Amino acid sequence: MFDVLLISSVSFIITFLAIPVILQIAEMKKLYDLPDERKIHTKPVASLGGVGIFGGFLLASLLSISALTNPEFQYFFAAAIVIFFLGLKDDLLVLSATKKFIGQVIAASILLHLGGLRITSMHGLFGFNELPEAFSLALSYLTIIVVVNSFNLIDGVDGLASTLGLLSMLIFGIYFFAVGMQAYSLLAFSLAGSLIAFLIFNHHPAKIFMGDSGSLMIGLVNSILVIKFITVADSASVAFPIASSAAVGFAILIVPLLDTLRVFSIRIFGRLSPFTPDRNHVHHLLLDTGLNHSKVTLTCLTINIFFVVLAYVGRGLGPTYLMLIMLLLSFTGLGLLYYKKPRTKLVIAKHLNGNGVTEFKTSPKVVTLSKEPAAIEQQ
């Protein structure tokens, strides 16, 4: 327990001290995330918070986790470095979706082929257990890439991605600590400490965003921990086995993960790239109901906690039934959000003439956008 508290404190302090320096550099170099028609913020905000998160997380992890007793972690850190610099370059120069995808595949290949991280069984989910080698490899790649992108795509409201990331880190950290897997517990609590420090500057109205360098890296760490959780938790040999581990692992990441799968599916069925930006995410739907940033974040956090509790309580139902129940509840809630989504209304201006008769104004009002005379005049 002392190691957990120490490492969490170290990562917190490093990130807390680094963020103000990053803000000063962003101010000097004008490194801002500029608002546009798709983004929610209305003024330029520094978007290099991921540098502070990564610095605190990596240094604390390297100080606490021995590569001699946990050789796979050297590859975990290598993949994290690849993802961090991929996100950092996108924050500074903007990368194409293809280049980002290639970078994510490289990081995933390091985890799978060098780090030995792989989903080898579905643990009874939909009737599947041990998987063929090719299917296991494909599913592992898909899981890592989807989880990595899920935190990148959910990062659209102040404090949302960092709050959901903190929740998953605390859950994974506590579980791995309980089963005696100290290295994985320290990995989770190292990132948790950095996220707590970052949230001090990221709550609404945010002084800084984490950017892709932060959100992609949080997704990568979550992909490592959720795959390890699914593999370990369903084993009778651990001190605290959890039945239906695949469904419980899904519940821990359900808000970012389900939102990503839903949005990717909508884009693909619409014959668009899954990485095409839009305003169809769950936080956009919640904002459209009139909630502010803080309430959207609190709502998503509450929903995520509800599903974690539901999955833990209902783990005895089996992974298939539990997953179907969670999906049914999730899509019912999303359906209600779509139903309540405000629709654009056509408003026709009208006035009364001197005789008290209603007249409708149909003449166009033309605004000149240049110094040249307007080509169309009001009739």
mmCIF file of C-alpha atoms in Angstrom:
data_model
loop_
_atom_site.group_PDB
_atom_site.id
_atom_site.type_symbol
_atom_site.label_atom_id
_atom_site.label_comp_id
_atom_site.label_asym_id
_atom_site.label_seq_id
_atom_site.Cartn_x
_atom_site.Cartn_y
_atom_site.Cartn_z
ATOM 1 C CA MET A 1 0.000 0.000 0.000
ATOM 2 C CA PHE A 2 2.884 2.358 0.768
ATOM 3 C CA ASP A 3 4.275 1.840 -2.763
ATOM 4 C CA VAL A 4 0.888 2.703 -4.266
ATOM 5 C CA LEU A 5 0.567 5.905 -2.263
ATOM 6 C CA LEU A 6 4.183 6.883 -2.957
ATOM 7 C CA ILE A 7 4.000 6.354 -6.709
ATOM 8 C CA SER A 8 0.612 8.052 -7.000
ATOM 9 C CA SER A 9 2.045 11.036 -5.124
ATOM 10 C CA VAL A 10 5.139 11.157 -7.347
ATOM 11 C CA SER A 11 3.107 11.128 -10.576
ATOM 12 C CA PHE A 12 0.696 13.704 -9.137
ATOM 13 C CA ILE A 13 3.484 16.102 -8.133
ATOM 14 C CA ILE A 14 5.340 15.819 -11.451
ATOM 15 C CA THR A 15 2.217 16.462 -13.508
ATOM 16 C CA PHE A 16 0.992 19.218 -11.189
ATOM 17 C CA LEU A 17 4.319 21.059 -11.505
ATOM 18 C CA ALA A 18 4.629 20.436 -15.240
ATOM 19 C CA ILE A 19 1.233 21.783 -16.361
ATOM 20 C CA PRO A 20 1.892 25.473 -15.442
ATOM 21 C CA VAL A 21 5.205 25.310 -17.336
ATOM 22 C CA ILE A 22 3.430 23.824 -20.350
ATOM 23 C CA LEU A 23 0.845 26.615 -20.172
ATOM 24 C CA GLN A 24 3.630 29.221 -20.211
ATOM 25 C CA ILE A 25 5.294 27.589 -23.222
ATOM 26 C CA ALA A 26 1.972 27.347 -25.037
ATOM 27 C CA GLU A 27 1.405 31.052 -24.401
ATOM 28 C CA MET A 28 4.867 31.963 -25.687
ATOM 29 C CA LYS A 29 4.698 29.786 -28.806
ATOM 30 C CA LYS A 30 0.934 30.236 -29.399
ATOM 31 C CA LEU A 31 0.335 26.484 -29.301
ATOM 32 C CA TYR A 32 -3.438 26.445 -29.001
ATOM 33 C CA ASP A 33 -6.376 24.299 -30.032
ATOM 34 C CA LEU A 34 -8.422 26.765 -32.061
ATOM 35 C CA PRO A 35 -12.246 26.610 -32.041
ATOM 36 C CA ASP A 36 -14.137 25.670 -35.196
ATOM 37 C CA GLU A 37 -17.663 24.667 -36.214
ATOM 38 C CA ARG A 38 -17.240 21.135 -34.811
ATOM 39 C CA LYS A 39 -15.589 21.991 -31.489
ATOM 40 C CA ILE A 40 -17.356 23.099 -28.341
ATOM 41 C CA HIS A 41 -14.887 25.580 -26.857
ATOM 42 C CA THR A 42 -15.142 29.175 -28.033
ATOM 43 C CA LYS A 43 -11.636 30.465 -27.360
ATOM 44 C CA PRO A 44 -8.108 29.150 -27.989
ATOM 45 C CA VAL A 45 -6.965 26.665 -25.327
ATOM 46 C CA ALA A 46 -3.549 25.031 -24.894
ATOM 47 C CA SER A 47 -3.734 21.363 -25.905
ATOM 48 C CA LEU A 48 -0.450 19.893 -24.674
ATOM 49 C CA GLY A 49 -1.652 18.599 -21.317
ATOM 50 C CA GLY A 50 -0.734 15.094 -22.448
ATOM 51 C CA VAL A 51 2.938 16.062 -22.070
ATOM 52 C CA GLY A 52 2.444 16.636 -18.345
ATOM 53 C CA ILE A 53 0.348 13.476 -17.926
ATOM 54 C CA PHE A 54 2.863 11.332 -19.785
ATOM 55 C CA GLY A 55 5.842 12.792 -17.927
ATOM 56 C CA GLY A 56 4.388 12.090 -14.500
ATOM 57 C CA PHE A 57 3.075 8.668 -15.461
ATOM 58 C CA LEU A 58 6.234 7.422 -17.171
ATOM 59 C CA LEU A 59 8.690 8.614 -14.538
ATOM 60 C CA ALA A 60 6.620 7.245 -11.649
ATOM 61 C CA SER A 61 6.170 3.903 -13.450
ATOM 62 C CA LEU A 62 9.885 3.557 -14.230
ATOM 63 C CA LEU A 63 10.754 4.291 -10.597
ATOM 64 C CA SER A 64 8.365 1.664 -9.256
ATOM 65 C CA ILE A 65 8.174 -1.202 -11.764
ATOM 66 C CA SER A 66 11.207 -3.433 -12.197
ATOM 67 C CA ALA A 67 11.842 -4.622 -15.762
ATOM 68 C CA LEU A 68 13.862 -7.545 -14.355
ATOM 69 C CA THR A 69 10.907 -9.125 -12.569
ATOM 70 C CA ASN A 70 8.359 -7.849 -15.116
ATOM 71 C CA PRO A 71 10.133 -8.022 -18.510
ATOM 72 C CA GLU A 72 6.940 -7.398 -20.510
ATOM 73 C CA PHE A 73 6.728 -3.866 -19.133
ATOM 74 C CA GLN A 74 9.685 -2.647 -21.171
ATOM 75 C CA TYR A 75 7.548 -3.293 -24.254
ATOM 76 C CA PHE A 76 4.502 -1.674 -22.645
ATOM 77 C CA PHE A 77 6.544 1.487 -22.081
ATOM 78 C CA ALA A 78 7.940 1.321 -25.623
ATOM 79 C CA ALA A 79 4.403 1.169 -27.043
ATOM 80 C CA ALA A 80 3.348 4.048 -24.766
ATOM 81 C CA ILE A 81 6.239 6.170 -26.078
ATOM 82 C CA VAL A 82 5.224 5.435 -29.679
ATOM 83 C CA ILE A 83 1.631 6.430 -28.960
ATOM 84 C CA PHE A 84 2.647 9.548 -27.033
ATOM 85 C CA PHE A 85 4.836 10.942 -29.818
ATOM 86 C CA LEU A 86 2.222 9.994 -32.401
ATOM 87 C CA GLY A 87 -0.352 12.028 -30.478
ATOM 88 C CA LEU A 88 2.096 14.877 -29.853
ATOM 89 C CA LYS A 89 2.859 15.219 -33.550
ATOM 90 C CA ASP A 90 -0.873 15.275 -34.278
ATOM 91 C CA ASP A 91 -1.368 18.001 -31.642
ATOM 92 C CA LEU A 92 1.344 20.144 -33.224
ATOM 93 C CA LEU A 93 1.140 19.419 -36.950
ATOM 94 C CA VAL A 94 -2.091 17.427 -37.496
ATOM 95 C CA LEU A 95 -1.645 13.908 -38.875
ATOM 96 C CA SER A 96 -3.875 12.180 -41.381
ATOM 97 C CA ALA A 97 -6.112 9.390 -40.136
ATOM 98 C CA THR A 98 -4.050 6.870 -42.124
ATOM 99 C CA LYS A 99 -0.780 7.840 -40.432
ATOM 100 C CA LYS A 100 -2.406 7.767 -36.993
ATOM 101 C CA PHE A 101 -3.800 4.315 -37.715
ATOM 102 C CA ILE A 102 -0.413 3.009 -38.853
ATOM 103 C CA GLY A 103 1.184 4.349 -35.661
ATOM 104 C CA GLN A 104 -1.471 2.655 -33.544
ATOM 105 C CA VAL A 105 -0.901 -0.647 -35.367
ATOM 106 C CA ILE A 106 2.837 -0.368 -34.657
ATOM 107 C CA ALA A 107 2.165 0.197 -30.947
ATOM 108 C CA ALA A 108 -0.311 -2.705 -30.893
ATOM 109 C CA SER A 109 2.205 -5.002 -32.593
ATOM 110 C CA ILE A 110 4.782 -4.192 -29.894
ATOM 111 C CA LEU A 111 2.274 -5.136 -27.188
ATOM 112 C CA LEU A 112 1.182 -8.337 -28.926
ATOM 113 C CA HIS A 113 4.353 -9.752 -30.441
ATOM 114 C CA LEU A 114 6.954 -8.534 -27.957
ATOM 115 C CA GLY A 115 4.948 -7.908 -24.794
ATOM 116 C CA GLY A 116 2.946 -11.133 -25.067
ATOM 117 C CA LEU A 117 -0.354 -9.335 -24.439
ATOM 118 C CA ARG A 118 -3.160 -11.194 -26.196
ATOM 119 C CA ILE A 119 -6.789 -12.255 -25.894
ATOM 120 C CA THR A 120 -6.646 -16.054 -26.190
ATOM 121 C CA SER A 121 -10.158 -16.831 -24.934
ATOM 122 C CA MET A 122 -13.622 -15.229 -24.934
ATOM 123 C CA HIS A 123 -14.261 -16.809 -21.529
ATOM 124 C CA GLY A 124 -17.699 -18.045 -22.508
ATOM 125 C CA LEU A 125 -18.920 -14.803 -24.098
ATOM 126 C CA PHE A 126 -21.486 -15.717 -26.795
ATOM 127 C CA GLY A 127 -20.499 -19.356 -26.314
ATOM 128 C CA PHE A 128 -16.838 -18.964 -27.313
ATOM 129 C CA ASN A 129 -13.864 -19.974 -25.197
ATOM 130 C CA GLU A 130 -10.414 -20.749 -26.595
ATOM 131 C CA LEU A 131 -9.765 -18.927 -29.862
ATOM 132 C CA PRO A 132 -7.797 -20.001 -32.943
ATOM 133 C CA GLU A 133 -4.432 -18.295 -33.301
ATOM 134 C CA ALA A 134 -5.422 -16.095 -36.238
ATOM 135 C CA PHE A 135 -8.716 -15.008 -34.663
ATOM 136 C CA SER A 136 -7.013 -14.352 -31.323
ATOM 137 C CA LEU A 137 -4.466 -12.105 -33.024
ATOM 138 C CA ALA A 138 -7.095 -10.203 -35.027
ATOM 139 C CA LEU A 139 -9.332 -9.698 -31.973
ATOM 140 C CA SER A 140 -6.374 -8.482 -29.900
ATOM 141 C CA TYR A 141 -5.382 -5.935 -32.553
ATOM 142 C CA LEU A 142 -8.987 -4.767 -32.843
ATOM 143 C CA THR A 143 -9.390 -4.433 -29.063
ATOM 144 C CA ILE A 144 -6.241 -2.382 -28.618
ATOM 145 C CA ILE A 145 -6.975 -0.024 -31.522
ATOM 146 C CA VAL A 146 -10.625 0.497 -30.518
ATOM 147 C CA VAL A 147 -9.792 1.139 -26.839
ATOM 148 C CA VAL A 148 -6.954 3.503 -27.788
ATOM 149 C CA ASN A 149 -9.294 5.523 -30.007
ATOM 150 C CA SER A 150 -12.194 5.402 -27.549
ATOM 151 C CA PHE A 151 -10.559 7.828 -25.116
ATOM 152 C CA ASN A 152 -9.420 10.023 -27.985
ATOM 153 C CA LEU A 153 -12.980 10.302 -29.314
ATOM 154 C CA ILE A 154 -14.651 10.788 -25.918
ATOM 155 C CA ASP A 155 -12.323 13.724 -25.188
ATOM 156 C CA GLY A 156 -14.802 16.383 -26.293
ATOM 157 C CA VAL A 157 -15.967 17.926 -23.011
ATOM 158 C CA ASP A 158 -13.908 19.478 -20.220
ATOM 159 C CA GLY A 159 -12.810 16.808 -17.753
ATOM 160 C CA LEU A 160 -14.662 13.898 -19.419
ATOM 161 C CA ALA A 161 -11.819 11.731 -20.766
ATOM 162 C CA SER A 162 -9.630 12.354 -17.719
ATOM 163 C CA THR A 163 -12.495 11.548 -15.302
ATOM 164 C CA LEU A 164 -13.418 8.310 -17.075
ATOM 165 C CA GLY A 165 -9.732 7.414 -17.324
ATOM 166 C CA LEU A 166 -9.305 8.027 -13.605
ATOM 167 C CA LEU A 167 -12.285 5.781 -12.831
ATOM 168 C CA SER A 168 -10.918 2.881 -14.885
ATOM 169 C CA MET A 169 -7.419 3.310 -13.417
ATOM 170 C CA LEU A 170 -8.766 3.166 -9.861
ATOM 171 C CA ILE A 171 -10.826 0.041 -10.599
ATOM 172 C CA PHE A 172 -7.984 -1.779 -12.332
ATOM 173 C CA GLY A 173 -5.458 -0.599 -9.764
ATOM 174 C CA ILE A 174 -7.532 -1.794 -6.815
ATOM 175 C CA TYR A 175 -8.250 -5.167 -8.445
ATOM 176 C CA PHE A 176 -4.639 -5.919 -9.404
ATOM 177 C CA PHE A 177 -3.518 -4.861 -5.938
ATOM 178 C CA ALA A 178 -6.084 -7.241 -4.399
ATOM 179 C CA VAL A 179 -4.840 -10.207 -6.468
ATOM 180 C CA GLY A 180 -1.176 -9.469 -5.780
ATOM 181 C CA MET A 181 -0.191 -8.254 -9.266
ATOM 182 C CA GLN A 182 1.704 -5.256 -7.963
ATOM 183 C CA ALA A 183 3.313 -4.166 -11.231
ATOM 184 C CA TYR A 184 -0.036 -3.772 -13.010
ATOM 185 C CA SER A 185 -1.477 -2.068 -9.944
ATOM 186 C CA LEU A 186 1.381 0.432 -9.890
ATOM 187 C CA LEU A 187 0.945 1.067 -13.624
ATOM 188 C CA ALA A 188 -2.703 1.983 -13.013
ATOM 189 C CA PHE A 189 -2.065 4.134 -9.956
ATOM 190 C CA SER A 190 0.808 5.966 -11.672
ATOM 191 C CA LEU A 191 -1.573 7.150 -14.369
ATOM 192 C CA ALA A 192 -4.299 7.832 -11.786
ATOM 193 C CA GLY A 193 -2.015 10.245 -9.911
ATOM 194 C CA SER A 194 -1.224 12.144 -13.109
ATOM 195 C CA LEU A 195 -4.898 12.346 -14.076
ATOM 196 C CA ILE A 196 -5.880 13.755 -10.675
ATOM 197 C CA ALA A 197 -3.301 16.516 -11.102
ATOM 198 C CA PHE A 198 -4.417 17.186 -14.670
ATOM 199 C CA LEU A 199 -8.075 17.454 -13.628
ATOM 200 C CA ILE A 200 -7.197 20.451 -11.454
ATOM 201 C CA PHE A 201 -6.478 22.353 -14.684
ATOM 202 C CA ASN A 202 -8.967 20.556 -16.950
ATOM 203 C CA HIS A 203 -12.273 21.014 -15.107
ATOM 204 C CA HIS A 204 -14.732 23.413 -16.730
ATOM 205 C CA PRO A 205 -13.752 25.972 -17.896
ATOM 206 C CA ALA A 206 -10.581 24.130 -18.869
ATOM 207 C CA LYS A 207 -7.259 25.930 -18.824
ATOM 208 C CA ILE A 208 -5.644 23.156 -20.852
ATOM 209 C CA PHE A 209 -6.651 20.123 -22.916
ATOM 210 C CA MET A 210 -4.830 16.797 -22.877
ATOM 211 C CA GLY A 211 -4.743 16.605 -26.673
ATOM 212 C CA ASP A 212 -4.145 13.406 -28.609
ATOM 213 C CA SER A 213 -0.840 12.879 -26.796
ATOM 214 C CA GLY A 214 -2.787 12.390 -23.580
ATOM 215 C CA SER A 215 -6.015 10.728 -24.746
ATOM 216 C CA LEU A 216 -4.323 8.144 -26.977
ATOM 217 C CA MET A 217 -1.887 7.247 -24.213
ATOM 218 C CA ILE A 218 -4.708 6.833 -21.666
ATOM 219 C CA GLY A 219 -6.436 4.546 -24.151
ATOM 220 C CA LEU A 220 -3.279 2.466 -24.603
ATOM 221 C CA VAL A 221 -2.832 1.932 -20.851
ATOM 222 C CA ASN A 222 -6.503 0.983 -20.568
ATOM 223 C CA SER A 223 -6.137 -1.534 -23.404
ATOM 224 C CA ILE A 224 -3.218 -3.180 -21.582
ATOM 225 C CA LEU A 225 -5.060 -3.348 -18.284
ATOM 226 C CA VAL A 226 -8.432 -4.503 -19.637
ATOM 227 C CA ILE A 227 -6.897 -7.350 -21.644
ATOM 228 C CA LYS A 228 -4.874 -8.432 -18.608
ATOM 229 C CA PHE A 229 -7.989 -8.145 -16.422
ATOM 230 C CA ILE A 230 -10.071 -10.321 -18.740
ATOM 231 C CA THR A 231 -7.284 -12.912 -18.883
ATOM 232 C CA VAL A 232 -6.633 -13.032 -15.141
ATOM 233 C CA ALA A 233 -9.972 -12.324 -13.448
ATOM 234 C CA ASP A 234 -11.731 -15.407 -14.810
ATOM 235 C CA SER A 235 -9.041 -17.748 -13.491
ATOM 236 C CA ALA A 236 -9.719 -19.766 -10.353
ATOM 237 C CA SER A 237 -6.058 -19.525 -9.407
ATOM 238 C CA VAL A 238 -6.177 -15.810 -8.515
ATOM 239 C CA ALA A 239 -7.000 -14.635 -5.006
ATOM 240 C CA PHE A 240 -10.147 -12.834 -6.098
ATOM 241 C CA PRO A 241 -11.683 -14.409 -9.233
ATOM 242 C CA ILE A 242 -14.506 -12.579 -11.030
ATOM 243 C CA ALA A 243 -16.922 -14.526 -13.199
ATOM 244 C CA SER A 244 -17.940 -13.117 -16.597
ATOM 245 C CA SER A 245 -14.657 -11.205 -16.768
ATOM 246 C CA ALA A 246 -15.145 -10.244 -20.446
ATOM 247 C CA ALA A 247 -18.477 -8.556 -19.703
ATOM 248 C CA VAL A 248 -17.152 -6.909 -16.524
ATOM 249 C CA GLY A 249 -14.112 -5.598 -18.414
ATOM 250 C CA PHE A 250 -16.442 -4.153 -21.056
ATOM 251 C CA ALA A 251 -18.513 -2.486 -18.311
ATOM 252 C CA ILE A 252 -15.435 -0.748 -16.868
ATOM 253 C CA LEU A 253 -14.887 1.009 -20.216
ATOM 254 C CA ILE A 254 -18.496 1.020 -21.420
ATOM 255 C CA VAL A 255 -19.034 4.763 -21.955
ATOM 256 C CA PRO A 256 -15.995 5.478 -24.186
ATOM 257 C CA LEU A 257 -15.961 1.984 -25.718
ATOM 258 C CA LEU A 258 -19.628 1.728 -26.677
ATOM 259 C CA ASP A 259 -19.680 5.316 -27.944
ATOM 260 C CA THR A 260 -16.708 4.586 -30.208
ATOM 261 C CA LEU A 261 -18.167 1.340 -31.555
ATOM 262 C CA ARG A 262 -21.506 3.072 -32.193
ATOM 263 C CA VAL A 263 -19.988 6.083 -33.960
ATOM 264 C CA PHE A 264 -17.608 3.922 -36.013
ATOM 265 C CA SER A 265 -20.547 1.754 -37.119
ATOM 266 C CA ILE A 266 -22.645 4.778 -38.131
ATOM 267 C CA ARG A 267 -19.784 6.199 -40.193
ATOM 268 C CA ILE A 268 -18.963 2.888 -41.882
ATOM 269 C CA PHE A 269 -22.611 2.213 -42.770
ATOM 270 C CA GLY A 270 -22.734 5.768 -44.142
ATOM 271 C CA ARG A 271 -19.768 4.863 -46.399
ATOM 272 C CA LEU A 272 -17.453 7.223 -44.549
ATOM 273 C CA SER A 273 -14.100 6.665 -42.897
ATOM 274 C CA PRO A 274 -14.526 5.595 -39.244
ATOM 275 C CA PHE A 275 -12.182 8.464 -38.361
ATOM 276 C CA THR A 276 -14.377 11.121 -40.018
ATOM 277 C CA PRO A 277 -15.114 13.820 -37.397
ATOM 278 C CA ASP A 278 -18.716 14.599 -36.527
ATOM 279 C CA ARG A 279 -20.965 15.716 -33.664
ATOM 280 C CA ASN A 280 -22.646 12.399 -33.016
ATOM 281 C CA HIS A 281 -20.877 11.379 -29.799
ATOM 282 C CA VAL A 282 -22.713 10.786 -26.543
ATOM 283 C CA HIS A 283 -21.356 14.007 -25.021
ATOM 284 C CA HIS A 284 -22.731 15.970 -27.987
ATOM 285 C CA LEU A 285 -26.140 14.365 -27.480
ATOM 286 C CA LEU A 286 -26.062 15.266 -23.781
ATOM 287 C CA LEU A 287 -24.999 18.835 -24.543
ATOM 288 C CA ASP A 288 -27.934 19.125 -26.940
ATOM 289 C CA THR A 289 -30.299 18.396 -24.031
ATOM 290 C CA GLY A 290 -29.089 21.571 -22.305
ATOM 291 C CA LEU A 291 -26.510 20.132 -19.902
ATOM 292 C CA ASN A 292 -23.259 22.041 -19.364
ATOM 293 C CA HIS A 293 -19.768 20.520 -19.426
ATOM 294 C CA SER A 294 -19.676 19.652 -15.738
ATOM 295 C CA LYS A 295 -23.083 17.985 -15.810
ATOM 296 C CA VAL A 296 -22.216 16.003 -18.945
ATOM 297 C CA THR A 297 -19.052 14.721 -17.277
ATOM 298 C CA LEU A 298 -20.919 13.858 -14.070
ATOM 299 C CA THR A 299 -23.679 12.121 -16.046
ATOM 300 C CA CYS A 300 -21.224 9.970 -18.021
ATOM 301 C CA LEU A 301 -19.299 9.127 -14.848
ATOM 302 C CA THR A 302 -22.509 8.129 -13.045
ATOM 303 C CA ILE A 303 -23.608 5.956 -15.976
ATOM 304 C CA ASN A 304 -20.213 4.244 -16.102
ATOM 305 C CA ILE A 305 -20.262 3.535 -12.352
ATOM 306 C CA PHE A 306 -23.815 2.180 -12.649
ATOM 307 C CA PHE A 307 -22.758 -0.330 -15.313
ATOM 308 C CA VAL A 308 -19.689 -1.399 -13.313
ATOM 309 C CA VAL A 309 -21.890 -2.096 -10.290
ATOM 310 C CA LEU A 310 -24.473 -3.834 -12.481
ATOM 311 C CA ALA A 311 -21.821 -6.039 -14.087
ATOM 312 C CA TYR A 312 -20.295 -6.982 -10.737
ATOM 313 C CA VAL A 313 -23.652 -7.772 -9.135
ATOM 314 C CA GLY A 314 -24.884 -9.669 -12.201
ATOM 315 C CA ARG A 315 -21.670 -11.539 -12.985
ATOM 316 C CA GLY A 316 -23.347 -14.809 -11.976
ATOM 317 C CA LEU A 317 -25.720 -14.541 -14.958
ATOM 318 C CA GLY A 318 -22.905 -15.453 -17.294
ATOM 319 C CA PRO A 319 -21.029 -13.198 -19.719
ATOM 320 C CA THR A 320 -23.510 -13.506 -22.610
ATOM 321 C CA TYR A 321 -26.673 -12.619 -20.703
ATOM 322 C CA LEU A 322 -24.854 -9.908 -18.785
ATOM 323 C CA MET A 323 -23.503 -8.358 -21.987
ATOM 324 C CA LEU A 324 -26.922 -8.452 -23.658
ATOM 325 C CA ILE A 325 -28.536 -6.748 -20.648
ATOM 326 C CA MET A 326 -25.913 -3.992 -20.680
ATOM 327 C CA LEU A 327 -26.281 -3.473 -24.424
ATOM 328 C CA LEU A 328 -30.076 -3.343 -24.139
ATOM 329 C CA LEU A 329 -29.928 -0.723 -21.380
ATOM 330 C CA SER A 330 -27.271 1.279 -23.231
ATOM 331 C CA PHE A 331 -29.093 1.468 -26.545
ATOM 332 C CA THR A 332 -32.371 2.228 -24.782
ATOM 333 C CA GLY A 333 -30.708 5.219 -23.128
ATOM 334 C CA LEU A 334 -29.136 6.329 -26.417
ATOM 335 C CA GLY A 335 -32.512 6.003 -28.136
ATOM 336 C CA LEU A 336 -34.058 8.323 -25.565
ATOM 337 C CA LEU A 337 -31.261 10.845 -26.166
ATOM 338 C CA TYR A 338 -31.916 10.777 -29.915
ATOM 339 C CA TYR A 339 -35.648 11.104 -29.289
ATOM 340 C CA LYS A 340 -35.157 14.155 -27.071
ATOM 341 C CA LYS A 341 -32.582 15.756 -29.378
ATOM 342 C CA PRO A 342 -33.756 19.259 -30.345
ATOM 343 C CA ARG A 343 -34.830 19.576 -33.962
ATOM 344 C CA THR A 344 -34.282 22.641 -36.100
ATOM 345 C CA LYS A 345 -37.466 24.678 -36.504
ATOM 346 C CA LEU A 346 -38.320 27.044 -39.361
ATOM 347 C CA VAL A 347 -39.344 30.411 -37.944
ATOM 348 C CA ILE A 348 -41.045 32.984 -40.210
ATOM 349 C CA ALA A 349 -40.921 36.562 -39.054
ATOM 350 C CA LYS A 350 -44.172 38.469 -39.209
ATOM 351 C CA HIS A 351 -45.515 41.892 -38.284
ATOM 352 C CA LEU A 352 -48.776 43.794 -38.281
ATOM 353 C CA ASN A 353 -49.394 46.526 -40.810
ATOM 354 C CA GLY A 354 -51.233 49.698 -40.006
ATOM 355 C CA ASN A 355 -54.623 48.048 -40.572
ATOM 356 C CA GLY A 356 -53.912 45.310 -38.085
ATOM 357 C CA VAL A 357 -53.486 42.681 -40.810
ATOM 358 C CA THR A 358 -50.691 40.159 -40.428
ATOM 359 C CA GLU A 359 -48.048 40.384 -43.136
ATOM 360 C CA PHE A 360 -45.125 37.965 -43.626
ATOM 361 C CA LYS A 361 -41.712 39.296 -44.498
ATOM 362 C CA THR A 362 -40.273 37.242 -47.323
ATOM 363 C CA SER A 363 -37.681 39.678 -48.590
ATOM 364 C CA PRO A 364 -34.147 38.379 -48.139
ATOM 365 C CA LYS A 365 -31.759 40.254 -45.944
ATOM 366 C CA VAL A 366 -28.344 40.241 -47.640
ATOM 367 C CA VAL A 367 -25.165 40.971 -45.725
ATOM 368 C CA THR A 368 -22.159 42.184 -47.673
ATOM 369 C CA LEU A 369 -19.117 39.996 -46.855
ATOM 370 C CA SER A 370 -16.579 42.083 -48.776
ATOM 371 C CA LYS A 371 -15.833 45.687 -49.547
ATOM 372 C CA GLU A 372 -17.466 45.348 -52.975
ATOM 373 C CA PRO A 373 -21.066 46.521 -53.340
ATOM 374 C CA ALA A 374 -23.678 43.864 -52.742
ATOM 375 C CA ALA A 375 -24.724 42.168 -55.956
ATOM 376 C CA ILE A 376 -28.217 41.523 -54.622
ATOM 377 C CA GLU A 377 -30.300 44.180 -53.054
ATOM 378 C CA GLN A 378 -33.371 43.873 -50.931
ATOM 379 C CA GLN A 379 -36.477 44.060 -53.098
#
